[in-house]
Short mmCIF file of C-alpha atoms in Angstrom, two decimals:
data_model
loop_
_atom_site.label_atom_id
_atom_site.label_comp_id
_atom_site.label_asym_id
_atom_site.label_seq_id
_atom_site.Cartn_x
_atom_site.Cartn_y
_atom_site.Cartn_z
CA MET A 12 18.59 -37.69 -2.84
CA PRO A 13 16.12 -35.16 -3.82
CA LEU A 14 15.77 -34.04 -0.08
CA LEU A 15 19.66 -33.52 -0.08
CA LEU A 16 19.27 -31.43 -3.17
CA VAL A 17 16.81 -29.26 -1.26
CA VAL A 18 19.06 -28.72 1.41
CA ALA A 19 21.95 -28.06 -0.94
CA LEU A 20 19.55 -25.46 -2.57
CA SER A 21 18.79 -23.73 0.68
CA PHE A 22 22.84 -23.93 1.43
CA TRP A 23 23.40 -22.44 -2.21
CA THR A 24 21.41 -19.10 -1.34
CA GLN A 25 23.56 -18.66 1.43
CA ASP A 26 26.91 -19.54 0.43
CA TYR A 27 27.09 -16.90 -2.35
CA LEU A 28 27.54 -14.53 0.70
CA THR A 29 30.83 -15.62 1.81
CA LEU A 30 31.66 -15.56 -1.73
CA HIS A 31 31.02 -12.01 -2.21
CA ARG A 32 32.54 -11.27 1.19
CA THR A 33 35.88 -12.56 0.06
CA PHE A 34 35.98 -10.54 -3.12
CA SER A 35 34.94 -7.12 -2.02
CA LEU A 36 34.47 -6.09 1.69
CA GLN A 37 34.28 -2.59 0.15
CA SER A 38 30.57 -2.82 -0.48
CA TYR A 39 30.00 -3.75 2.94
CA LYS A 40 31.90 -0.57 4.08
CA THR A 41 29.51 1.38 1.56
CA ALA A 42 26.25 -0.22 2.81
CA TRP A 43 27.44 0.61 6.29
CA THR A 44 29.01 4.00 6.17
CA GLU A 45 27.28 5.93 3.31
CA PRO A 46 24.40 8.02 5.21
CA MET A 47 21.81 7.40 2.29
CA TYR A 48 22.05 3.93 3.02
CA GLN A 49 21.82 4.05 6.82
CA TYR A 50 18.78 6.34 6.62
CA LEU A 51 17.03 4.10 4.53
CA MET A 52 17.94 1.11 6.91
CA GLY A 53 16.73 3.12 9.60
CA ARG A 54 13.40 3.80 8.04
CA SER A 55 12.78 0.27 6.82
CA LEU A 56 13.39 -0.88 10.36
CA LYS A 57 11.34 1.80 11.50
CA ILE A 58 8.45 1.00 9.19
CA SER A 59 9.03 -2.91 10.01
CA MET A 60 8.45 -2.39 13.49
CA MET A 61 5.31 -0.32 13.00
CA VAL A 62 4.15 -2.75 10.76
CA THR A 63 4.59 -5.59 13.44
CA ALA A 64 3.30 -3.57 16.25
CA MET A 65 -0.11 -2.90 14.37
CA THR A 66 -0.28 -6.60 12.80
CA VAL A 67 0.06 -8.24 16.27
CA LEU A 68 -2.08 -5.73 17.60
CA LEU A 69 -4.89 -6.28 15.26
CA ALA A 70 -4.33 -9.80 15.24
CA TYR A 71 -4.50 -10.50 19.04
CA PRO A 72 -8.25 -9.62 19.47
CA VAL A 73 -9.05 -11.66 16.36
CA ALA A 74 -7.14 -14.89 17.72
CA TYR A 75 -8.77 -14.15 20.88
CA PHE A 76 -12.03 -14.02 19.79
CA ILE A 77 -11.93 -17.12 17.33
CA SER A 78 -10.23 -19.31 20.33
CA PHE A 79 -12.75 -18.08 22.98
CA TYR A 80 -16.16 -17.05 21.41
CA VAL A 81 -16.29 -19.26 18.53
CA ALA A 82 -17.82 -22.66 18.89
CA PRO A 83 -15.46 -25.44 18.24
CA LYS A 84 -16.95 -26.72 15.21
CA ARG A 85 -16.79 -23.46 13.43
CA LYS A 86 -13.30 -22.46 14.45
CA ALA A 87 -11.83 -24.21 11.19
CA MET A 88 -14.25 -22.24 9.22
CA TRP A 89 -13.43 -18.84 10.80
CA ILE A 90 -9.88 -19.54 9.96
CA PHE A 91 -10.28 -20.40 6.63
CA LEU A 92 -12.40 -17.02 6.25
CA ILE A 93 -9.07 -15.11 7.59
CA THR A 94 -6.81 -16.77 5.29
CA ILE A 95 -8.79 -16.55 1.98
CA PRO A 96 -7.67 -12.91 1.54
CA PHE A 97 -3.92 -13.76 1.41
CA TRP A 98 -4.37 -16.52 -1.36
CA THR A 99 -5.66 -13.47 -3.73
CA SER A 100 -3.30 -11.76 -6.12
CA TYR A 101 -0.43 -9.98 -4.52
CA LEU A 102 -0.22 -7.11 -6.85
CA MET A 103 -3.63 -6.52 -6.90
CA ARG A 104 -4.35 -6.46 -3.23
CA ILE A 105 -1.83 -3.72 -2.99
CA PHE A 106 -2.69 -2.06 -5.90
CA LEU A 107 -6.23 -1.76 -4.62
CA TRP A 108 -5.00 -0.28 -1.36
CA LYS A 109 -3.97 2.62 -3.65
CA VAL A 110 -7.34 2.82 -5.21
CA ILE A 111 -8.76 2.74 -1.68
CA LEU A 112 -6.48 5.43 -0.41
CA GLY A 113 -6.01 7.45 -3.56
CA TYR A 114 -6.63 11.19 -3.97
CA ASN A 115 -9.90 10.16 -5.84
CA GLY A 116 -10.08 6.90 -4.01
CA VAL A 117 -12.65 5.20 -1.96
CA VAL A 118 -11.84 6.69 1.40
CA ASN A 119 -11.76 10.26 0.17
CA GLY A 120 -14.82 9.59 -2.04
CA SER A 121 -16.87 8.43 0.57
CA LEU A 122 -15.76 10.92 3.01
CA MET A 123 -16.41 13.64 0.59
CA GLY A 124 -19.91 12.25 -0.59
CA LEU A 125 -21.01 12.44 3.33
CA GLY A 126 -19.99 15.99 3.70
CA LEU A 127 -17.25 15.09 6.35
CA ILE A 128 -14.48 16.80 4.45
CA GLU A 129 -14.22 19.39 1.77
CA GLU A 130 -10.79 18.48 -0.24
CA PRO A 131 -9.64 15.04 -0.35
CA LEU A 132 -7.33 13.97 2.22
CA SER A 133 -3.84 13.75 0.73
CA PHE A 134 -1.99 12.47 3.74
CA ILE A 135 -3.26 8.97 3.53
CA LEU A 136 -1.45 7.69 0.22
CA TYR A 137 2.16 7.94 -0.90
CA ASN A 138 3.92 8.10 2.57
CA GLN A 139 4.84 5.64 5.27
CA ASN A 140 1.45 5.16 6.95
CA ALA A 141 0.22 4.07 3.66
CA VAL A 142 2.94 1.62 3.65
CA VAL A 143 2.41 0.18 7.17
CA LEU A 144 -1.19 0.05 6.69
CA THR A 145 -1.00 -2.16 3.37
CA LEU A 146 1.47 -4.29 4.79
CA ALA A 147 -0.43 -5.03 7.72
CA HIS A 148 -3.16 -6.06 5.82
CA SER A 149 -0.97 -8.38 3.80
CA TRP A 150 0.65 -10.13 6.86
CA VAL A 151 -2.26 -10.11 9.53
CA PRO A 152 -3.51 -13.90 8.79
CA PHE A 153 0.12 -14.73 9.45
CA ALA A 154 -0.09 -13.36 12.58
CA ILE A 155 -3.43 -14.56 13.79
CA LEU A 156 -2.44 -18.21 13.20
CA PRO A 157 0.08 -18.50 15.63
CA ILE A 158 -1.60 -16.66 18.29
CA PHE A 159 -4.62 -18.72 17.65
CA VAL A 160 -2.68 -21.95 18.26
CA ALA A 161 -0.97 -20.53 21.33
CA LEU A 162 -4.56 -19.41 22.74
CA GLU A 163 -5.73 -22.86 22.00
CA ARG A 164 -3.06 -24.27 24.08
CA VAL A 165 -3.89 -22.31 27.11
CA ASP A 166 -5.52 -24.43 29.95
CA ARG A 167 -9.05 -23.11 30.49
CA SER A 168 -8.78 -24.48 33.98
CA LEU A 169 -5.94 -22.21 34.95
CA MET A 170 -8.14 -19.12 34.07
CA GLU A 171 -10.87 -20.58 35.88
CA ALA A 172 -8.62 -20.75 39.08
CA ALA A 173 -7.61 -17.10 38.29
CA GLU A 174 -10.99 -16.20 38.62
CA ASP A 175 -11.95 -18.15 41.58
CA LEU A 176 -8.68 -16.77 43.46
CA GLY A 177 -10.58 -13.33 42.74
CA ASP A 178 -8.64 -11.71 39.60
CA SER A 179 -10.68 -9.44 37.74
CA LYS A 180 -11.21 -10.41 33.83
CA ILE A 181 -8.64 -7.57 33.23
CA ARG A 182 -6.04 -9.02 35.82
CA ARG A 183 -6.52 -12.29 34.50
CA PHE A 184 -5.94 -11.61 30.93
CA PHE A 185 -2.63 -9.96 31.78
CA ARG A 186 -1.40 -12.28 34.47
CA VAL A 187 -2.63 -15.53 32.87
CA THR A 188 -3.74 -15.49 29.23
CA LEU A 189 -1.32 -12.89 27.95
CA PRO A 190 1.87 -14.68 29.33
CA LEU A 191 0.49 -18.22 28.30
CA SER A 192 -0.14 -17.01 24.85
CA MET A 193 3.19 -15.04 24.51
CA PRO A 194 5.22 -18.01 22.46
CA GLY A 195 2.27 -17.23 19.87
CA VAL A 196 2.89 -13.60 19.71
CA ILE A 197 6.62 -14.16 19.69
CA ALA A 198 6.18 -16.40 16.62
CA ALA A 199 4.12 -13.87 15.20
CA THR A 200 5.99 -11.12 15.58
CA ILE A 201 8.98 -12.88 14.06
CA ILE A 202 6.82 -14.27 11.06
CA VAL A 203 5.61 -10.57 10.14
CA PHE A 204 9.17 -8.79 11.00
CA ILE A 205 11.53 -10.41 9.05
CA PRO A 206 9.97 -10.54 5.71
CA THR A 207 8.49 -7.29 5.71
CA ILE A 208 11.67 -5.48 5.89
CA GLY A 209 12.51 -7.13 2.43
CA ASP A 210 9.24 -6.05 1.14
CA TYR A 211 9.57 -4.35 -2.48
CA VAL A 212 6.03 -3.97 -3.98
CA THR A 213 4.18 -2.06 -1.34
CA PRO A 214 6.58 0.60 -0.94
CA ARG A 215 7.14 1.06 -4.58
CA LEU A 216 3.30 1.16 -5.15
CA VAL A 217 1.80 3.07 -2.14
CA GLY A 218 5.03 4.69 -0.34
CA GLY A 219 5.76 7.56 -2.77
CA PRO A 220 9.22 9.29 -2.54
CA ASN A 221 9.33 9.07 1.28
CA GLY A 222 8.13 5.60 1.64
CA LEU A 223 10.68 3.69 -0.16
CA MET A 224 12.53 0.94 1.79
CA ILE A 225 15.51 -0.97 1.49
CA ALA A 226 14.26 -3.60 -0.99
CA ASN A 227 13.84 -1.02 -3.46
CA MET A 228 17.42 0.35 -2.91
CA ILE A 229 18.62 -3.52 -3.44
CA GLU A 230 16.69 -3.83 -6.65
CA LEU A 231 17.87 -0.42 -7.81
CA GLN A 232 21.70 -1.67 -7.04
CA PHE A 233 21.11 -5.21 -8.97
CA LYS A 234 19.34 -3.82 -11.98
CA LYS A 235 20.08 -0.02 -12.68
CA ALA A 236 22.97 0.73 -10.63
CA ASN A 237 24.48 -2.40 -11.89
CA ASN A 238 26.31 -2.97 -8.60
CA ALA A 239 25.47 -6.27 -7.59
CA PRO A 240 28.07 -6.64 -4.86
CA LEU A 241 26.60 -3.59 -3.02
CA GLY A 242 22.88 -4.75 -3.25
CA ALA A 243 23.94 -8.19 -1.96
CA ALA A 244 25.67 -6.32 1.10
CA LEU A 245 22.62 -4.37 1.66
CA ALA A 246 20.42 -7.58 1.26
CA ILE A 247 22.67 -9.32 3.87
CA SER A 248 23.18 -6.65 6.16
CA ALA A 249 19.51 -6.02 6.21
CA MET A 250 18.91 -9.68 7.22
CA ALA A 251 21.72 -9.62 9.70
CA ILE A 252 20.21 -6.46 11.46
CA VAL A 253 16.67 -8.10 11.55
CA THR A 254 17.79 -11.39 12.98
CA CYS A 255 19.42 -9.45 15.59
CA VAL A 256 16.49 -7.34 16.62
CA ALA A 257 14.58 -10.51 16.35
CA LEU A 258 16.77 -12.37 18.93
CA ILE A 259 16.82 -9.45 21.38
CA PHE A 260 13.23 -9.39 21.17
CA ILE A 261 13.03 -12.99 21.84
CA TRP A 262 15.49 -12.65 24.78
CA MET A 263 13.56 -9.69 26.18
CA ASN A 264 10.64 -11.82 26.24
CA LYS A 265 11.99 -14.95 28.05
CA LYS A 266 13.01 -12.41 30.65
CA TYR A 267 9.50 -11.12 30.85
CA ILE A 268 7.75 -14.52 30.99
CA ARG A 269 10.01 -15.53 33.68
CA GLY A 270 9.43 -12.67 35.63
CA THR A 271 5.66 -13.01 35.73
CA LYS A 272 5.90 -16.51 36.93
CA MET P 13 -19.64 -10.72 29.52
CA LEU P 14 -22.21 -9.58 27.16
CA GLY P 15 -20.41 -6.35 26.74
CA ARG P 16 -17.45 -7.81 26.03
CA GLY P 17 -18.95 -10.01 23.57
CA HIS P 18 -20.39 -7.10 21.93
CA PHE P 19 -17.06 -5.36 21.62
CA PHE P 20 -15.58 -8.54 19.83
CA LYS P 21 -18.51 -8.45 17.41
CA TRP P 22 -18.14 -4.99 16.47
CA TYR P 23 -14.26 -5.38 16.26
CA MET P 24 -14.34 -8.65 14.21
CA GLY P 25 -16.89 -6.97 11.58
CA ILE P 26 -14.61 -3.93 11.12
CA PHE P 27 -11.62 -6.18 10.88
CA LEU P 28 -13.57 -8.15 8.10
CA VAL P 29 -14.38 -5.28 5.90
CA PHE P 30 -10.66 -4.17 6.36
CA LEU P 31 -9.38 -7.66 5.38
CA TYR P 32 -11.57 -8.34 2.62
CA ALA P 33 -11.76 -4.47 1.05
CA PRO P 34 -9.53 -5.15 -1.86
CA ALA P 35 -11.08 -8.65 -2.56
CA ILE P 36 -14.54 -6.91 -2.68
CA LEU P 37 -13.50 -3.79 -4.80
CA LEU P 38 -11.60 -6.03 -7.32
CA PRO P 39 -15.04 -7.35 -9.07
CA VAL P 40 -16.65 -4.02 -8.76
CA PHE P 41 -14.49 -2.19 -10.67
CA ALA P 42 -13.86 -5.18 -13.11
CA PHE P 43 -17.61 -4.51 -14.28
CA ASN P 44 -17.44 -0.72 -13.89
CA ASP P 45 -17.88 0.90 -17.51
CA SER P 46 -15.45 3.43 -16.98
CA SER P 47 -12.02 3.86 -18.21
CA VAL P 48 -10.78 5.37 -14.79
CA VAL P 49 -10.37 3.22 -11.67
CA SER P 50 -12.53 5.43 -9.12
CA PHE P 51 -16.03 5.96 -7.53
CA PRO P 52 -18.74 7.03 -8.70
CA LEU P 53 -19.31 3.76 -10.55
CA LYS P 54 -20.95 4.28 -14.35
CA GLY P 55 -22.80 1.14 -14.87
CA PHE P 56 -22.44 -2.52 -15.57
CA THR P 57 -19.96 -3.74 -18.49
CA THR P 58 -18.20 -6.70 -19.26
CA LYS P 59 -16.00 -5.25 -22.01
CA TRP P 60 -12.99 -5.31 -19.78
CA PHE P 61 -13.01 -9.07 -20.08
CA ALA P 62 -13.43 -9.15 -23.91
CA VAL P 63 -10.21 -6.77 -23.75
CA LEU P 64 -8.32 -9.32 -22.01
CA GLN P 65 -9.15 -12.14 -24.61
CA THR P 66 -7.33 -10.11 -27.62
CA THR P 67 -4.16 -9.17 -25.85
CA ASP P 68 -1.51 -11.32 -27.26
CA SER P 69 1.42 -10.61 -24.96
CA LEU P 70 -1.15 -11.58 -21.88
CA HIS P 71 -1.60 -14.79 -23.32
CA VAL P 72 2.07 -15.55 -23.52
CA ALA P 73 2.50 -14.73 -20.11
CA VAL P 74 -0.51 -16.81 -19.00
CA ARG P 75 1.34 -19.65 -20.95
CA ASN P 76 4.61 -18.95 -19.29
CA SER P 77 2.83 -18.81 -15.52
CA LEU P 78 1.00 -21.93 -16.23
CA MET P 79 4.08 -23.95 -17.31
CA ILE P 80 5.85 -22.41 -14.16
CA ALA P 81 3.13 -23.23 -11.85
CA VAL P 82 2.76 -26.89 -13.02
CA THR P 83 6.43 -27.98 -13.05
CA THR P 84 6.97 -26.16 -9.73
CA ALA P 85 4.05 -27.97 -8.36
CA ILE P 86 5.11 -31.28 -9.15
CA PHE P 87 8.53 -31.02 -8.06
CA SER P 88 8.04 -29.30 -4.78
CA THR P 89 5.29 -31.83 -4.09
CA LEU P 90 8.18 -34.56 -4.81
CA PHE P 91 10.46 -33.08 -2.64
CA GLY P 92 7.92 -32.68 0.03
CA VAL P 93 6.74 -36.05 -0.09
CA LEU P 94 10.64 -37.31 0.36
CA ALA P 95 11.38 -34.76 3.15
CA ALA P 96 7.81 -35.27 4.89
CA ARG P 97 8.59 -39.14 4.71
CA ALA P 98 12.01 -38.87 5.84
CA SER P 99 11.24 -36.55 8.70
CA THR P 100 8.13 -38.01 10.15
CA ARG P 101 9.25 -41.78 9.84
CA PHE P 102 13.03 -41.78 10.35
CA SER P 103 14.75 -39.96 12.96
CA PHE P 104 18.53 -39.35 12.10
CA PRO P 105 21.00 -36.92 13.56
CA GLY P 106 20.43 -33.26 12.76
CA ARG P 107 16.96 -34.07 11.76
CA ARG P 108 15.47 -31.00 13.24
CA SER P 109 17.98 -28.55 12.22
CA ILE P 110 17.97 -29.97 8.66
CA MET P 111 14.32 -29.65 8.79
CA GLY P 112 14.54 -25.95 9.98
CA PHE P 113 16.65 -25.29 7.40
CA ILE P 114 14.61 -26.17 4.53
CA MET P 115 11.79 -24.23 6.12
CA LEU P 116 13.94 -21.34 6.13
CA PRO P 117 12.55 -19.72 2.82
CA MET P 118 9.13 -19.56 4.40
CA VAL P 119 10.31 -16.58 6.60
CA LEU P 120 12.94 -15.24 4.41
CA PRO P 121 12.26 -12.23 2.58
CA GLU P 122 11.42 -13.28 -0.84
CA ILE P 123 13.93 -10.54 -2.39
CA ILE P 124 16.76 -11.99 -0.79
CA ILE P 125 15.78 -15.47 -2.34
CA GLY P 126 15.31 -13.55 -5.57
CA VAL P 127 18.68 -11.88 -5.33
CA SER P 128 20.70 -15.04 -3.88
CA LEU P 129 19.22 -16.88 -6.84
CA LEU P 130 20.14 -14.45 -9.28
CA VAL P 131 23.92 -14.18 -7.97
CA VAL P 132 24.04 -18.10 -8.05
CA ILE P 133 22.87 -18.41 -11.72
CA ILE P 134 25.19 -15.56 -12.86
CA GLN P 135 27.85 -17.06 -11.20
CA ILE P 136 27.41 -20.50 -12.68
CA GLY P 137 26.98 -19.06 -16.33
CA PHE P 138 23.36 -20.06 -16.97
CA GLU P 139 20.96 -18.02 -18.93
CA LEU P 140 18.09 -16.55 -16.94
CA SER P 141 14.96 -18.25 -18.28
CA LEU P 142 11.78 -19.74 -17.29
CA TRP P 143 13.85 -22.47 -15.44
CA SER P 144 15.35 -20.04 -13.36
CA ILE P 145 11.94 -19.01 -12.26
CA ILE P 146 11.07 -22.20 -11.61
CA LEU P 147 13.89 -23.02 -9.39
CA GLY P 148 13.12 -20.13 -7.21
CA HIS P 149 9.64 -21.25 -6.91
CA ILE P 150 10.35 -24.66 -5.81
CA LEU P 151 12.37 -23.13 -3.22
CA ILE P 152 9.57 -21.31 -1.66
CA CYS P 153 6.95 -23.73 -2.28
CA THR P 154 8.64 -26.81 -0.93
CA PRO P 155 8.26 -25.62 2.58
CA PHE P 156 4.73 -25.41 2.16
CA CYS P 157 4.53 -28.55 0.46
CA ILE P 158 6.49 -30.11 3.64
CA ALA P 159 4.12 -28.44 6.03
CA ILE P 160 1.06 -30.25 4.37
CA LEU P 161 2.48 -33.56 3.67
CA SER P 162 4.08 -33.93 7.05
CA SER P 163 0.75 -33.73 8.70
CA ALA P 164 -0.58 -36.30 6.03
CA PHE P 165 2.08 -38.41 6.90
CA MET P 166 2.32 -38.17 10.64
CA ASN P 167 -1.37 -39.18 10.75
CA LEU P 168 -0.31 -42.41 9.05
CA ASP P 169 -0.78 -45.31 11.06
CA GLN P 170 2.65 -47.26 11.17
CA SER P 171 1.05 -50.65 12.00
CA LEU P 172 -0.54 -50.45 8.68
CA GLU P 173 2.80 -50.35 6.98
CA GLU P 174 4.18 -53.24 9.12
CA ALA P 175 1.02 -55.36 8.52
CA SER P 176 1.88 -54.97 4.69
CA PHE P 177 5.69 -56.27 5.42
CA ASP P 178 4.04 -59.06 7.64
CA LEU P 179 1.89 -59.89 4.55
CA GLY P 180 5.14 -60.39 2.52
CA GLN P 181 5.02 -57.07 0.52
CA THR P 182 8.09 -55.51 -0.65
CA ARG P 183 9.20 -51.85 0.76
CA TRP P 184 8.58 -50.47 -2.68
CA ASN P 185 5.09 -52.17 -2.99
CA THR P 186 4.15 -51.01 0.59
CA PHE P 187 4.64 -47.57 -0.48
CA TRP P 188 2.61 -47.81 -3.85
CA LEU P 189 -0.08 -49.92 -2.44
CA VAL P 190 -0.72 -48.88 1.22
CA ILE P 191 1.16 -45.31 1.86
CA LEU P 192 0.52 -43.45 -1.22
CA PRO P 193 -3.49 -44.24 -1.30
CA LEU P 194 -3.55 -42.96 2.30
CA VAL P 195 -1.62 -39.65 1.88
CA MET P 196 -3.01 -38.97 -1.73
CA PRO P 197 -5.34 -36.31 -0.39
CA GLY P 198 -2.41 -34.44 1.07
CA ILE P 199 -0.45 -34.74 -2.15
CA VAL P 200 -3.16 -33.25 -4.07
CA ALA P 201 -3.64 -30.37 -1.57
CA SER P 202 0.05 -29.75 -1.81
CA LEU P 203 0.02 -29.96 -5.54
CA LEU P 204 -2.76 -27.19 -5.78
CA ILE P 205 -1.07 -25.10 -2.95
CA ALA P 206 2.25 -24.74 -4.49
CA PHE P 207 0.53 -24.47 -7.85
CA THR P 208 -1.52 -21.31 -6.38
CA ILE P 209 1.84 -19.68 -4.76
CA SER P 210 3.58 -20.12 -7.99
CA LEU P 211 0.88 -18.41 -10.16
CA ASP P 212 1.08 -15.53 -7.85
CA GLU P 213 4.53 -15.22 -6.85
CA PHE P 214 6.20 -11.63 -8.07
CA ILE P 215 9.41 -10.85 -6.75
CA ILE P 216 11.61 -13.75 -7.45
CA ALA P 217 10.05 -14.10 -11.04
CA PHE P 218 10.71 -10.13 -11.59
CA PHE P 219 14.55 -10.97 -10.45
CA LEU P 220 14.79 -14.09 -12.54
CA ALA P 221 12.67 -13.59 -15.54
CA GLY P 222 14.86 -13.10 -18.53
CA THR P 223 12.76 -11.77 -21.72
CA GLU P 224 9.95 -14.06 -21.05
CA PRO P 225 7.51 -12.42 -18.47
CA THR P 226 4.86 -14.52 -15.98
CA LEU P 227 1.74 -13.50 -15.47
CA PRO P 228 2.29 -11.04 -12.25
CA VAL P 229 5.48 -9.75 -14.10
CA TYR P 230 3.32 -8.66 -17.01
CA ILE P 231 0.57 -7.06 -14.50
CA TRP P 232 3.55 -5.00 -12.85
CA GLY P 233 4.69 -3.82 -16.12
CA GLN P 234 0.99 -2.71 -16.98
CA LEU P 235 0.06 -1.14 -13.71
CA ARG P 236 1.95 1.88 -15.13
CA PHE P 237 -0.63 2.38 -17.84
CA PRO P 238 -3.68 4.14 -16.44
CA GLN P 239 -5.84 3.16 -19.58
CA LYS P 240 -4.95 -0.33 -18.82
CA LEU P 241 -6.02 -0.58 -15.36
CA PRO P 242 -9.80 -1.68 -15.72
CA SER P 243 -8.71 -4.65 -17.81
CA LEU P 244 -6.26 -5.55 -15.44
CA MET P 245 -9.13 -5.49 -12.72
CA ALA P 246 -10.97 -7.92 -14.74
CA LEU P 247 -7.85 -10.10 -14.88
CA GLY P 248 -7.41 -9.91 -11.01
CA THR P 249 -11.03 -10.88 -10.62
CA ILE P 250 -10.40 -13.98 -12.80
CA LEU P 251 -7.18 -14.87 -10.81
CA LEU P 252 -9.16 -14.21 -7.48
CA VAL P 253 -12.27 -16.49 -8.63
CA LEU P 254 -9.66 -19.02 -9.76
CA SER P 255 -7.28 -19.02 -6.65
CA ILE P 256 -10.19 -19.50 -4.38
CA SER P 257 -11.75 -22.30 -6.29
CA LEU P 258 -8.20 -24.15 -6.24
CA LEU P 259 -8.12 -23.27 -2.40
CA LEU P 260 -11.42 -24.76 -1.94
CA ILE P 261 -10.58 -27.94 -3.63
CA ALA P 262 -7.38 -28.36 -1.86
CA ASP P 263 -9.49 -27.87 1.40
CA TYR P 264 -11.83 -30.34 0.28
CA PHE P 265 -9.22 -33.13 -0.30
CA ARG P 266 -7.14 -32.00 3.02
CA ARG P 267 -10.73 -32.85 5.12
CA ARG P 268 -11.22 -36.05 3.08
CA GLY P 269 -7.34 -37.14 3.94
CA VAL P 270 -8.11 -36.32 7.54
CA ARG P 271 -11.25 -38.37 7.48
CA LYS P 272 -9.63 -41.36 5.69
CA THR P 273 -6.91 -41.63 8.54
CA GLY P 274 -9.93 -41.58 11.22
CA ILE P 275 -8.74 -38.45 13.14
CA GLU P 276 -10.94 -35.66 14.07
CA ASN P 277 -10.79 -32.72 11.81
CA SER P 278 -9.30 -29.81 13.53
CA GLY P 279 -7.92 -26.11 12.04
CA GLY P 280 -7.36 -25.36 8.62
CA PHE P 281 -4.32 -25.18 6.57
CA LEU P 282 -0.84 -24.46 8.08
#
């Protein structure tokens, strides 16, 4: 059955993992003890977390706006509007951020044209900030959708009740709307956090030497360094760490939600 | 209330500029009459599009990509139909976990999928070819297809199927005559989405491409040469227009499907 084949395929991609572990624990040891890999892993985690935080913070008001301020008939159109950029060429999108942020780029060009700065700003490209910004741009639609869905499910009468009971708008948001939409925020966090750690193109194009992430090292191990087991060990370790962080995050959130009840 | 509404309007305005900045700049530079991709603009030209027409290696890459995208779209939609049908119509033990497993590639970093497939293919002893890329693309496209097709199958009224059985049709005929026409818009949407994803996918193709590059791999190779950039911008513009029109067509079919099954349209893709 083709369905079984798909399942088998998804098994395959993971099966090789055990295959390699039996062959060489050595590469795992290298991946975990070598300072360079530790450092790179730490940086990747940091960048991924920053991207996730920025994406969710950017996405929440957008989802809130669409859910609460847009007429029901036009919601689908707004969602469509937000997903369009995601479907444009991935490489081109990232490369254009390089053009926007570059030394002669759009940002520098317009700021100098306005006379706000004398010299082009050099701190906006080829560093971790550029990676964070570009990744946040690529992933923000993925964060908006689950938060939007969660906000749509929030019972409007609960919000009215909070208001009737004398809560101010801000208090109402933190005590009713935010906890109730938390499942969407969690989903958004996971959807953004897990894939960003493995992003290859963005750090390569806009990251510069200090913005490289673990995926670049994985690629290097597979292609140039010809040390596939180490590359695989790094990939698996990265996945394991990310999964653990995601699980801890979910667990903390459950506690938080229970706490507010 | 008014004050907050204003805050959101400003916020959305800035957000949309942020979101659309690359998509807007792409055509601007594609028509710019300068070999350097930067401001100030120099004037209007279509010569970068003409350059594309005469680049043979590009044509090869486009052919490869189209072949891969079409094959991927057909296979992943086929798998999607079977999986969606199985998961919405029948309940069997472990259904949820199996579905979760199939959906996994959607959140897995693409580099992990690329690396894993590379290892598997080398272990089996296959040569890297366009087929290995197709395999990888089917893996990442199938979850999207299942997501689209599941909603198409879920909207299906089961009594129509039962009516067909009662009227003496076989299982096979029922599928052909009743179910398929009703989910056809979903199938078309799924084909188009898979095609678009596959056409644009880079990481997996980058890992699994042997000697034959796909379009994104070709673009990646060209990004290193500054003098090639303007024509790449032109290429990007063509791709932009192409994928947006494909998406609009896909959305049109999805809406038609929703209307056919008589349920109010709510929400977009995904």
